[in-house]
Coordinates of N, CA and C in Angstrom, one line a residue:
Chain H
D280 N 13.7 -57.0 -67.0 CA 12.9 -58.3 -67.0 C 12.5 -58.6 -68.4
Q281 N 13.2 -59.5 -69.0 CA 12.9 -59.8 -70.5 C 12.4 -61.2 -70.6
Q282 N 11.6 -61.7 -69.7 CA 11.1 -63.0 -69.7 C 10.2 -63.3 -70.9
V283 N 9.5 -62.2 -71.3 CA 8.6 -62.4 -72.5 C 9.0 -61.2 -73.5
K284 N 9.3 -61.6 -74.7 CA 9.8 -60.6 -75.6 C 9.0 -60.7 -76.9
Q285 N 8.7 -59.5 -77.4 CA 8.1 -59.4 -78.7 C 9.1 -58.5 -79.5
N286 N 9.8 -59.1 -80.4 CA 10.9 -58.4 -81.0 C 10.5 -57.4 -82.1
S287 N 9.3 -57.5 -82.6 CA 8.9 -56.6 -83.6 C 7.9 -55.6 -83.0
P288 N 8.4 -54.3 -82.9 CA 7.5 -53.3 -82.4 C 6.4 -52.9 -83.3
S289 N 6.5 -53.2 -84.6 CA 5.4 -52.9 -85.5 C 5.4 -53.9 -86.6
L290 N 4.2 -54.0 -87.2 CA 3.9 -54.9 -88.3 C 2.8 -54.3 -89.2
S291 N 3.1 -54.3 -90.5 CA 2.1 -53.7 -91.4 C 1.7 -54.8 -92.4
V292 N 0.4 -55.1 -92.6 CA -0.1 -56.2 -93.4 C -1.3 -55.7 -94.2
Q293 N -1.4 -56.2 -95.4 CA -2.5 -55.8 -96.3 C -3.7 -56.5 -95.9
E294 N -4.8 -55.8 -96.0 CA -6.1 -56.4 -95.7 C -6.3 -57.7 -96.5
G295 N -6.8 -58.7 -95.8 CA -7.1 -60.0 -96.4 C -6.0 -61.0 -96.4
R296 N -4.8 -60.5 -96.1 CA -3.6 -61.4 -96.0 C -3.5 -61.9 -94.5
I297 N -2.5 -62.7 -94.3 CA -2.3 -63.3 -93.0 C -1.3 -62.3 -92.2
S298 N -1.7 -62.1 -90.9 CA -0.8 -61.4 -90.0 C -0.2 -62.4 -89.0
I299 N 1.1 -62.4 -88.8 CA 1.8 -63.3 -87.9 C 2.5 -62.5 -86.9
L300 N 2.1 -62.6 -85.7 CA 2.8 -61.9 -84.6 C 3.6 -62.9 -83.7
N301 N 4.8 -62.6 -83.4 CA 5.7 -63.5 -82.7 C 6.0 -63.1 -81.3
C302 N 6.3 -64.1 -80.5 CA 6.6 -63.9 -79.1 C 7.6 -65.0 -78.6
D303 N 8.6 -64.6 -77.9 CA 9.6 -65.5 -77.3 C 9.6 -65.4 -75.8
Y304 N 9.9 -66.5 -75.2 CA 9.9 -66.4 -73.7 C 11.2 -67.2 -73.2
T305 N 11.6 -66.8 -72.0 CA 12.8 -67.5 -71.5 C 12.5 -68.4 -70.3
N306 N 11.4 -68.1 -69.6 CA 11.2 -68.8 -68.4 C 10.5 -70.2 -68.7
S307 N 11.2 -71.3 -68.5 CA 10.6 -72.6 -68.8 C 9.5 -73.0 -67.8
M308 N 9.2 -72.2 -66.8 CA 8.1 -72.5 -65.9 C 6.8 -72.0 -66.4
F309 N 6.9 -71.1 -67.4 CA 5.6 -70.6 -68.0 C 4.8 -71.8 -68.6
D310 N 3.5 -71.9 -68.2 CA 2.7 -73.0 -68.7 C 1.4 -72.5 -69.3
Y311 N 1.2 -71.2 -69.4 CA -0.1 -70.7 -69.9 C 0.2 -69.4 -70.6
F312 N -0.2 -69.3 -71.8 CA 0.1 -68.1 -72.6 C -1.2 -67.5 -73.2
L313 N -1.1 -66.2 -73.3 CA -2.3 -65.4 -73.7 C -1.9 -64.4 -74.7
W314 N -2.8 -64.0 -75.5 CA -2.7 -62.8 -76.4 C -3.8 -61.8 -76.0
Y315 N -3.4 -60.6 -75.9 CA -4.3 -59.5 -75.6 C -4.2 -58.5 -76.7
K316 N -5.3 -57.8 -77.0 CA -5.3 -56.8 -78.0 C -5.7 -55.5 -77.3
K317 N -5.0 -54.4 -77.7 CA -5.3 -53.1 -77.1 C -5.5 -52.0 -78.1
Y318 N -6.6 -51.3 -78.0 CA -6.8 -50.1 -78.8 C -6.4 -48.9 -78.0
P319 N -6.1 -47.8 -78.6 CA -5.8 -46.6 -77.9 C -6.9 -46.2 -76.9
A320 N -6.5 -45.7 -75.7 CA -7.4 -45.3 -74.7 C -8.3 -46.4 -74.2
E321 N -8.0 -47.6 -74.4 CA -8.7 -48.7 -73.8 C -7.8 -49.6 -73.1
G322 N -8.4 -50.5 -72.2 CA -7.5 -51.5 -71.6 C -7.3 -52.7 -72.5
P323 N -6.4 -53.5 -72.2 CA -6.2 -54.8 -73.0 C -7.4 -55.6 -73.0
T324 N -7.7 -56.3 -74.1 CA -8.8 -57.2 -74.3 C -8.3 -58.6 -74.6
F325 N -8.8 -59.5 -73.9 CA -8.3 -60.9 -74.1 C -8.7 -61.4 -75.5
L326 N -7.8 -62.1 -76.1 CA -8.0 -62.5 -77.5 C -8.1 -64.1 -77.5
I327 N -7.0 -64.7 -77.1 CA -6.9 -66.1 -77.2 C -5.8 -66.6 -76.3
S328 N -5.9 -67.9 -75.8 CA -4.9 -68.4 -74.9 C -4.5 -69.8 -75.3
I329 N -3.5 -70.3 -74.8 CA -3.1 -71.7 -75.0 C -2.3 -72.2 -73.8
S330 N -2.6 -73.4 -73.4 CA -1.9 -74.1 -72.3 C -0.7 -74.8 -72.9
S331 N 0.3 -75.0 -72.0 CA 1.5 -75.7 -72.5 C 1.4 -77.1 -72.9
I332 N 0.2 -77.7 -72.6 CA 0.0 -79.1 -73.0 C -0.5 -79.2 -74.5
K333 N -0.8 -78.0 -75.1 CA -1.2 -78.0 -76.4 C -0.1 -77.3 -77.3
D334 N -0.2 -77.5 -78.6 CA 0.7 -76.7 -79.5 C -0.1 -75.8 -80.4
K335 N -1.4 -75.9 -80.4 CA -2.2 -75.1 -81.2 C -3.6 -74.8 -80.6
N336 N -4.1 -73.6 -80.8 CA -5.5 -73.3 -80.4 C -6.1 -72.4 -81.4
E337 N -7.3 -72.6 -81.8 CA -7.9 -71.9 -82.9 C -9.2 -71.3 -82.4
D338 N -9.5 -70.1 -82.8 CA -10.7 -69.4 -82.5 C -11.1 -68.5 -83.6
G339 N -11.9 -69.0 -84.5 CA -12.3 -68.2 -85.7 C -11.1 -67.8 -86.5
R340 N -10.9 -66.5 -86.7 CA -9.7 -66.1 -87.5 C -8.4 -66.1 -86.8
F341 N -8.4 -66.4 -85.5 CA -7.2 -66.3 -84.7 C -6.7 -67.7 -84.3
T342 N -5.4 -68.0 -84.5 CA -4.8 -69.2 -84.2 C -3.5 -68.9 -83.4
V343 N -3.3 -69.6 -82.3 CA -2.1 -69.4 -81.6 C -1.3 -70.7 -81.7
F344 N 0.0 -70.7 -82.0 CA 0.8 -71.8 -82.0 C 1.9 -71.7 -81.0
L345 N 2.2 -72.8 -80.3 CA 3.2 -72.9 -79.2 C 4.2 -73.9 -79.6
N346 N 5.5 -73.5 -79.6 CA 6.6 -74.3 -79.8 C 7.4 -74.3 -78.5
K347 N 7.2 -75.3 -77.7 CA 7.8 -75.3 -76.3 C 9.3 -75.5 -76.4
S348 N 9.8 -76.3 -77.3 CA 11.2 -76.5 -77.4 C 12.0 -75.2 -77.8
A349 N 11.3 -74.4 -78.6 CA 11.9 -73.1 -79.0 C 11.5 -72.0 -78.1
K350 N 10.7 -72.2 -77.2 CA 10.1 -71.2 -76.3 C 9.6 -70.0 -77.1
H351 N 8.7 -70.4 -78.1 CA 8.2 -69.4 -79.0 C 6.7 -69.7 -79.2
L352 N 6.0 -68.6 -79.3 CA 4.6 -68.7 -79.7 C 4.3 -67.6 -80.7
S353 N 3.3 -67.9 -81.5 CA 2.9 -67.0 -82.5 C 1.4 -66.9 -82.6
L354 N 0.9 -65.7 -83.1 CA -0.5 -65.5 -83.3 C -0.7 -65.3 -84.8
H355 N -1.6 -66.0 -85.4 CA -1.9 -65.9 -86.8 C -3.3 -65.3 -86.9
I356 N -3.5 -64.3 -87.7 CA -4.8 -63.7 -88.0 C -5.0 -63.8 -89.5
V357 N -6.1 -64.6 -89.8 CA -6.4 -64.7 -91.2 C -7.8 -64.9 -91.5
P358 N -8.4 -64.1 -92.4 CA -7.8 -63.0 -93.1 C -7.8 -61.7 -92.2
S359 N -6.8 -60.9 -92.4 CA -6.6 -59.7 -91.6 C -7.7 -58.7 -92.0
Q360 N -8.2 -58.0 -91.1 CA -9.2 -56.9 -91.3 C -8.8 -55.6 -90.8
P361 N -9.3 -54.5 -91.3 CA -8.9 -53.2 -90.8 C -9.1 -53.0 -89.3
G362 N -10.2 -53.6 -88.7 CA -10.5 -53.6 -87.3 C -9.5 -54.3 -86.4
D363 N -8.6 -55.1 -87.1 CA -7.5 -55.8 -86.3 C -6.4 -54.8 -86.0
S364 N -6.4 -53.7 -86.6 CA -5.3 -52.7 -86.3 C -5.3 -52.3 -84.8
A365 N -4.3 -52.7 -84.1 CA -4.2 -52.5 -82.6 C -2.8 -52.8 -82.2
V366 N -2.6 -52.7 -80.9 CA -1.3 -53.2 -80.3 C -1.6 -54.6 -79.7
Y367 N -0.8 -55.6 -80.0 CA -1.0 -57.0 -79.5 C 0.0 -57.3 -78.5
F368 N -0.4 -57.8 -77.4 CA 0.5 -58.2 -76.3 C 0.5 -59.7 -76.1
C369 N 1.6 -60.2 -76.0 CA 1.8 -61.6 -75.6 C 2.0 -61.6 -74.0
A370 N 1.4 -62.6 -73.3 CA 1.5 -62.6 -71.9 C 1.7 -64.1 -71.5
A371 N 2.3 -64.3 -70.3 CA 2.5 -65.7 -69.9 C 2.4 -65.7 -68.4
S372 N 2.0 -66.9 -67.9 CA 2.0 -67.2 -66.4 C 2.6 -68.5 -66.1
A373 N 3.0 -68.7 -64.8 CA 3.7 -69.9 -64.4 C 2.9 -70.6 -63.3
G374 N 2.7 -71.9 -63.4 CA 2.3 -72.7 -62.3 C 1.0 -72.3 -61.6
G375 N 0.0 -71.8 -62.4 CA -1.2 -71.3 -61.8 C -1.1 -70.0 -61.1
A376 N 0.0 -69.3 -61.2 CA 0.2 -68.0 -60.6 C -0.8 -67.0 -61.2
Q377 N -1.1 -66.1 -60.5 CA -2.1 -65.1 -60.9 C -1.4 -64.0 -61.7
K378 N -0.1 -63.9 -61.6 CA 0.6 -62.8 -62.2 C 0.8 -63.1 -63.7
L379 N 0.5 -62.1 -64.6 CA 0.8 -62.2 -66.0 C 2.1 -61.4 -66.3
V380 N 3.0 -62.0 -67.0 CA 4.2 -61.3 -67.5 C 3.9 -60.9 -69.0
F381 N 4.0 -59.7 -69.3 CA 3.7 -59.2 -70.6 C 4.9 -58.9 -71.5
G382 N 4.8 -59.1 -72.8 CA 5.8 -58.6 -73.7 C 5.6 -57.1 -74.0
Q383 N 6.4 -56.6 -74.8 CA 6.4 -55.1 -75.0 C 5.3 -54.7 -76.0
G384 N 4.7 -55.6 -76.7 CA 3.6 -55.3 -77.6 C 4.1 -55.1 -79.0
T385 N 3.3 -55.5 -80.0 CA 3.5 -55.2 -81.4 C 2.4 -54.5 -82.0
R386 N 2.6 -53.3 -82.6 CA 1.6 -52.6 -83.2 C 1.3 -53.1 -84.6
L387 N 0.1 -53.6 -84.8 CA -0.3 -54.2 -86.1 C -1.1 -53.1 -86.8
T388 N -0.8 -52.9 -88.0 CA -1.5 -52.0 -88.9 C -2.0 -52.8 -90.1
I389 N -3.3 -52.8 -90.4 CA -3.9 -53.5 -91.5 C -4.2 -52.4 -92.6
N390 N -3.6 -52.5 -93.7 CA -3.7 -51.5 -94.8 C -4.8 -52.0 -95.8
P391 N -5.7 -51.1 -96.1 CA -6.8 -51.5 -97.1 C -6.2 -51.7 -98.5
Chain G
E23 N -22.2 -56.6 -72.5 CA -21.1 -57.3 -72.0 C -20.6 -56.7 -70.7
P24 N -20.3 -57.5 -69.7 CA -19.8 -57.0 -68.4 C -18.5 -56.3 -68.6
E25 N -18.3 -55.2 -67.8 CA -17.0 -54.6 -68.0 C -16.5 -54.1 -66.6
V26 N -15.2 -53.8 -66.6 CA -14.5 -53.3 -65.4 C -14.5 -51.8 -65.7
T27 N -14.9 -51.0 -64.7 CA -14.9 -49.5 -64.8 C -13.9 -49.0 -63.8
Q28 N -13.1 -47.9 -64.3 CA -12.1 -47.3 -63.5 C -12.3 -45.8 -63.4
T29 N -12.1 -45.2 -62.3 CA -12.1 -43.8 -62.1 C -10.9 -43.3 -61.2
P30 N -10.4 -42.2 -61.5 CA -10.7 -41.3 -62.6 C -10.0 -41.8 -63.9
S31 N -10.4 -41.2 -65.0 CA -9.7 -41.6 -66.2 C -8.3 -41.0 -66.3
H32 N -8.2 -39.8 -65.7 CA -6.9 -39.1 -65.7 C -6.8 -38.2 -64.4
Q33 N -5.7 -38.4 -63.7 CA -5.5 -37.6 -62.5 C -4.1 -36.9 -62.6
V34 N -4.0 -35.7 -62.3 CA -2.8 -34.9 -62.3 C -2.6 -34.6 -60.8
T35 N -1.4 -34.9 -60.3 CA -1.1 -34.6 -58.9 C 0.3 -34.1 -58.7
Q36 N 0.5 -33.4 -57.5 CA 1.8 -33.0 -57.2 C 2.6 -34.1 -56.5
M37 N 3.9 -34.1 -56.7 CA 4.8 -35.1 -56.0 C 4.5 -35.0 -54.5
G38 N 4.4 -36.2 -53.9 CA 4.3 -36.2 -52.5 C 2.8 -36.3 -52.0
Q39 N 1.9 -36.1 -53.0 CA 0.5 -36.2 -52.6 C 0.0 -37.6 -52.7
E40 N -1.1 -37.9 -51.9 CA -1.7 -39.2 -52.0 C -2.7 -39.3 -53.1
V41 N -2.8 -40.4 -53.7 CA -3.7 -40.7 -54.8 C -4.5 -42.0 -54.6
I42 N -5.8 -42.0 -54.9 CA -6.6 -43.2 -54.8 C -7.2 -43.4 -56.2
L43 N -6.9 -44.6 -56.7 CA -7.5 -45.0 -58.0 C -8.6 -46.0 -57.7
R44 N -9.7 -45.9 -58.3 CA -10.9 -46.8 -58.0 C -11.2 -47.7 -59.2
C45 N -11.8 -48.8 -58.9 CA -12.1 -49.8 -59.9 C -13.4 -50.5 -59.4
V46 N -14.4 -50.7 -60.3 CA -15.5 -51.5 -60.0 C -15.4 -52.7 -60.8
P47 N -15.2 -53.9 -60.2 CA -15.0 -55.1 -60.9 C -16.3 -55.7 -61.5
I48 N -16.2 -56.7 -62.3 CA -17.3 -57.4 -62.9 C -17.9 -58.1 -61.7
S49 N -19.3 -58.1 -61.6 CA -19.9 -58.5 -60.3 C -19.7 -59.9 -59.8
N50 N -19.5 -60.9 -60.6 CA -19.3 -62.2 -60.1 C -17.8 -62.6 -60.0
H51 N -16.9 -61.6 -60.2 CA -15.5 -61.9 -60.2 C -15.0 -61.7 -58.8
L52 N -14.0 -62.6 -58.4 CA -13.5 -62.6 -57.0 C -12.0 -62.3 -57.0
Y53 N -11.4 -62.3 -58.1 CA -9.9 -62.1 -58.2 C -9.7 -60.7 -58.8
F54 N -8.9 -59.9 -58.1 CA -8.7 -58.5 -58.6 C -7.2 -58.2 -58.7
Y55 N -6.8 -57.4 -59.6 CA -5.4 -57.1 -60.0 C -5.3 -55.6 -60.3
W56 N -4.1 -55.2 -60.0 CA -3.6 -53.9 -60.6 C -2.4 -54.1 -61.4
Y57 N -2.3 -53.5 -62.6 CA -1.2 -53.5 -63.5 C -0.9 -52.1 -63.8
R58 N 0.3 -51.8 -64.2 CA 0.6 -50.4 -64.7 C 1.4 -50.5 -66.0
Q59 N 1.3 -49.4 -66.7 CA 2.2 -49.3 -67.9 C 2.7 -47.9 -68.0
I60 N 4.0 -47.8 -67.7 CA 4.7 -46.5 -67.9 C 4.8 -46.3 -69.4
L61 N 4.7 -45.0 -69.8 CA 4.7 -44.7 -71.2 C 5.9 -45.3 -72.0
G62 N 5.6 -46.1 -73.0 CA 6.6 -46.7 -73.8 C 7.2 -48.0 -73.3
Q63 N 6.7 -48.5 -72.1 CA 7.2 -49.7 -71.5 C 6.1 -50.8 -71.5
K64 N 6.5 -51.9 -70.9 CA 5.6 -53.0 -70.8 C 4.5 -52.8 -69.8
V65 N 3.4 -53.6 -69.9 CA 2.4 -53.7 -68.9 C 3.0 -54.5 -67.8
E66 N 3.0 -54.0 -66.5 CA 3.7 -54.7 -65.4 C 2.7 -55.0 -64.3
F67 N 2.8 -56.2 -63.8 CA 2.0 -56.6 -62.7 C 2.4 -55.9 -61.4
L68 N 1.4 -55.4 -60.7 CA 1.6 -54.8 -59.4 C 1.2 -55.7 -58.2
V69 N -0.1 -56.1 -58.3 CA -0.6 -56.9 -57.1 C -1.9 -57.6 -57.5
S70 N -2.1 -58.7 -56.8 CA -3.3 -59.5 -56.9 C -4.0 -59.6 -55.5
F71 N -5.3 -59.7 -55.6 CA -6.1 -59.5 -54.3 C -7.3 -60.5 -54.4
Y72 N -7.4 -61.3 -53.3 CA -8.5 -62.3 -53.2 C -8.9 -62.4 -51.8
N73 N -10.2 -62.5 -51.6 CA -10.7 -62.8 -50.2 C -10.2 -61.7 -49.2
N74 N -10.2 -60.5 -49.7 CA -9.8 -59.4 -48.9 C -8.4 -59.4 -48.4
E75 N -7.5 -60.0 -49.1 CA -6.1 -59.9 -48.8 C -5.3 -60.0 -50.1
I76 N -4.1 -59.5 -50.0 CA -3.1 -59.6 -51.1 C -2.7 -61.0 -51.2
S77 N -2.7 -61.6 -52.5 CA -2.3 -62.9 -52.7 C -0.9 -63.0 -53.3
E78 N -0.6 -61.9 -54.1 CA 0.8 -61.8 -54.7 C 1.1 -60.4 -55.0
K79 N 2.3 -60.0 -54.9 CA 2.7 -58.6 -55.2 C 4.1 -58.6 -55.8
S80 N 4.3 -57.6 -56.7 CA 5.6 -57.5 -57.3 C 6.5 -56.6 -56.5
E81 N 7.8 -56.5 -56.9 CA 8.7 -55.7 -56.2 C 8.4 -54.2 -56.3
I82 N 7.6 -53.9 -57.3 CA 7.2 -52.5 -57.5 C 6.3 -52.1 -56.4
F83 N 5.5 -53.0 -55.9 CA 4.4 -52.7 -54.9 C 5.1 -52.6 -53.6
D84 N 5.7 -51.4 -53.3 CA 6.4 -51.2 -52.0 C 5.4 -50.6 -51.0
D85 N 6.0 -50.1 -49.9 CA 5.1 -49.7 -48.8 C 4.3 -48.4 -49.1
Q86 N 4.6 -47.8 -50.3 CA 3.9 -46.6 -50.7 C 2.5 -47.0 -51.3
F87 N 2.4 -48.3 -51.6 CA 1.2 -48.7 -52.3 C 0.3 -49.5 -51.3
S88 N -1.0 -49.5 -51.5 CA -1.9 -50.3 -50.7 C -3.1 -50.5 -51.5
V89 N -3.8 -51.7 -51.3 CA -5.0 -52.0 -52.0 C -6.1 -52.4 -50.9
E90 N -7.3 -52.1 -51.2 CA -8.4 -52.6 -50.4 C -9.7 -52.6 -51.2
R91 N -10.7 -53.3 -50.6 CA -12.0 -53.3 -51.1 C -13.0 -53.0 -50.0
P92 N -13.0 -51.7 -49.7 CA -13.7 -51.3 -48.4 C -15.2 -51.6 -48.3
D93 N -15.8 -51.5 -49.4 CA -17.3 -51.6 -49.3 C -17.8 -52.8 -50.1
G94 N -17.0 -53.7 -50.4 CA -17.4 -54.9 -51.2 C -17.7 -54.7 -52.6
S95 N -17.5 -53.5 -53.1 CA -17.7 -53.3 -54.5 C -16.4 -52.6 -55.1
N96 N -16.1 -51.4 -54.7 CA -14.9 -50.7 -55.2 C -13.7 -51.4 -54.8
F97 N -12.7 -51.5 -55.7 CA -11.4 -52.1 -55.4 C -10.5 -50.9 -55.6
T98 N -9.7 -50.5 -54.6 CA -8.9 -49.3 -54.7 C -7.4 -49.5 -54.6
L99 N -6.7 -48.7 -55.3 CA -5.2 -48.7 -55.2 C -4.9 -47.3 -54.7
K100 N -4.1 -47.3 -53.6 CA -3.7 -46.0 -53.0 C -2.2 -45.9 -53.1
I101 N -1.8 -44.7 -53.5 CA -0.3 -44.4 -53.5 C -0.2 -43.3 -52.5
R102 N 0.6 -43.6 -51.4 CA 0.6 -42.7 -50.3 C 1.3 -41.4 -50.5
S103 N 2.4 -41.4 -51.1 CA 3.2 -40.2 -51.4 C 3.8 -40.4 -52.8
T104 N 3.1 -39.8 -53.8 CA 3.5 -40.1 -55.2 C 4.9 -39.5 -55.5
K105 N 5.6 -40.2 -56.4 CA 6.8 -39.8 -57.0 C 6.7 -39.6 -58.5
L106 N 7.6 -38.9 -59.0 CA 7.6 -38.6 -60.5 C 7.4 -40.0 -61.3
E107 N 8.2 -41.0 -60.8 CA 8.2 -42.2 -61.5 C 7.0 -43.1 -61.4
D108 N 6.0 -42.6 -60.6 CA 4.7 -43.3 -60.5 C 3.8 -42.9 -61.7
S109 N 4.2 -41.9 -62.4 CA 3.4 -41.5 -63.6 C 3.3 -42.7 -64.6
A110 N 2.1 -43.1 -64.8 CA 1.8 -44.3 -65.6 C 0.3 -44.4 -65.9
M111 N 0.0 -45.4 -66.7 CA -1.4 -45.8 -66.8 C -1.6 -47.0 -65.9
Y112 N -2.6 -46.9 -65.1 CA -2.9 -48.0 -64.1 C -4.1 -48.7 -64.5
F113 N -4.0 -50.0 -64.7 CA -5.1 -50.8 -65.2 C -5.5 -51.7 -64.0
C114 N -6.8 -51.7 -63.8 CA -7.5 -52.7 -62.9 C -7.9 -53.9 -63.8
A115 N -7.8 -55.1 -63.3 CA -8.2 -56.3 -64.0 C -8.9 -57.2 -63.0
T116 N -9.9 -57.9 -63.5 CA -10.6 -58.9 -62.6 C -10.7 -60.2 -63.3
G117 N -10.9 -61.3 -62.5 CA -11.0 -62.6 -63.1 C -11.9 -63.5 -62.2
D118 N -12.3 -64.6 -62.8 CA -13.3 -65.5 -62.0 C -12.6 -66.8 -61.6
R119 N -11.3 -66.9 -61.8 CA -10.7 -68.1 -61.4 C -9.4 -67.9 -60.7
V120 N -8.8 -68.8 -60.0 CA -7.6 -68.6 -59.2 C -6.4 -68.5 -60.1
S121 N -6.4 -69.3 -61.2 CA -5.2 -69.2 -62.1 C -5.3 -68.0 -63.1
A122 N -4.2 -67.7 -63.6 CA -4.2 -66.5 -64.5 C -4.8 -66.8 -65.8
G123 N -6.1 -67.0 -65.9 CA -6.8 -67.2 -67.1 C -7.1 -65.9 -67.7
E124 N -8.2 -65.8 -68.4 CA -8.6 -64.6 -69.1 C -8.9 -63.6 -68.0
L125 N -8.2 -62.4 -68.1 CA -8.5 -61.3 -67.2 C -9.2 -60.2 -68.0
F126 N -10.1 -59.6 -67.3 CA -10.9 -58.5 -67.9 C -10.3 -57.2 -67.4
F127 N -9.8 -56.3 -68.3 CA -9.1 -55.1 -67.9 C -10.1 -53.9 -68.1
G128 N -9.9 -52.9 -67.1 CA -10.6 -51.7 -67.3 C -9.9 -50.8 -68.3
E129 N -10.4 -49.6 -68.6 CA -9.8 -48.7 -69.6 C -8.6 -48.0 -69.1
G130 N -8.3 -48.1 -67.8 CA -7.1 -47.5 -67.2 C -7.4 -46.1 -66.6
S131 N -6.5 -45.8 -65.6 CA -6.5 -44.5 -65.1 C -5.1 -43.9 -65.3
R132 N -5.0 -42.8 -66.0 CA -3.7 -42.2 -66.3 C -3.3 -41.3 -65.1
L133 N -2.2 -41.6 -64.5 CA -1.7 -40.8 -63.4 C -0.5 -40.0 -63.9
T134 N -0.6 -38.7 -63.7 CA 0.5 -37.8 -64.0 C 1.0 -37.1 -62.7
V135 N 2.2 -37.3 -62.4 CA 2.8 -36.7 -61.2 C 3.8 -35.6 -61.6
L136 N 3.5 -34.4 -61.1 CA 4.3 -33.3 -61.5 C 5.3 -32.9 -60.3

């Protein structure tokens, strides 16, 4: 099941710079997208979401961009901070369904 | 901040044994979910539960699995006869709306089947 793909297993960014995490999807029925952050030994924590009727949603240092034609979304974190080091999961749902389909995750490391 | 709590944090069991994983949801949430993550793999949806019945389940959620909320507080996942491939981290999640909006996840219960 590769409906949601995060092709970069890891990303390393210098503190203060921009982190860009990418996610692609194949199911055109997906209409709601979320980013979750996960620290070791903890459950995923909701970060930000976007509906398919929008192409951008911003919350503080976090911005999610959605390109429906390319079936691509990205999460921008600026400026990156050491506490942002975690695994980031992209997730999607279709038609109000309760089921979330997750990507494989990208491990983000912020270097001082 | 309200949180979802799960017990046990880690359980080791022999193949063929029954396992019950427990979750205490956030108090005003009505939608409950179980997800699992096998080591090195994706987080996968297992089942959603609302109004005391299953609302959606994945193909993973076969007859060996069951869920219930017996006392109106704990939400449980039972695996009747565990297999080696059931070894995973099991996450309970809860939400306050019918659509898959923001879900609140517990810290997970790690199940190891020997």
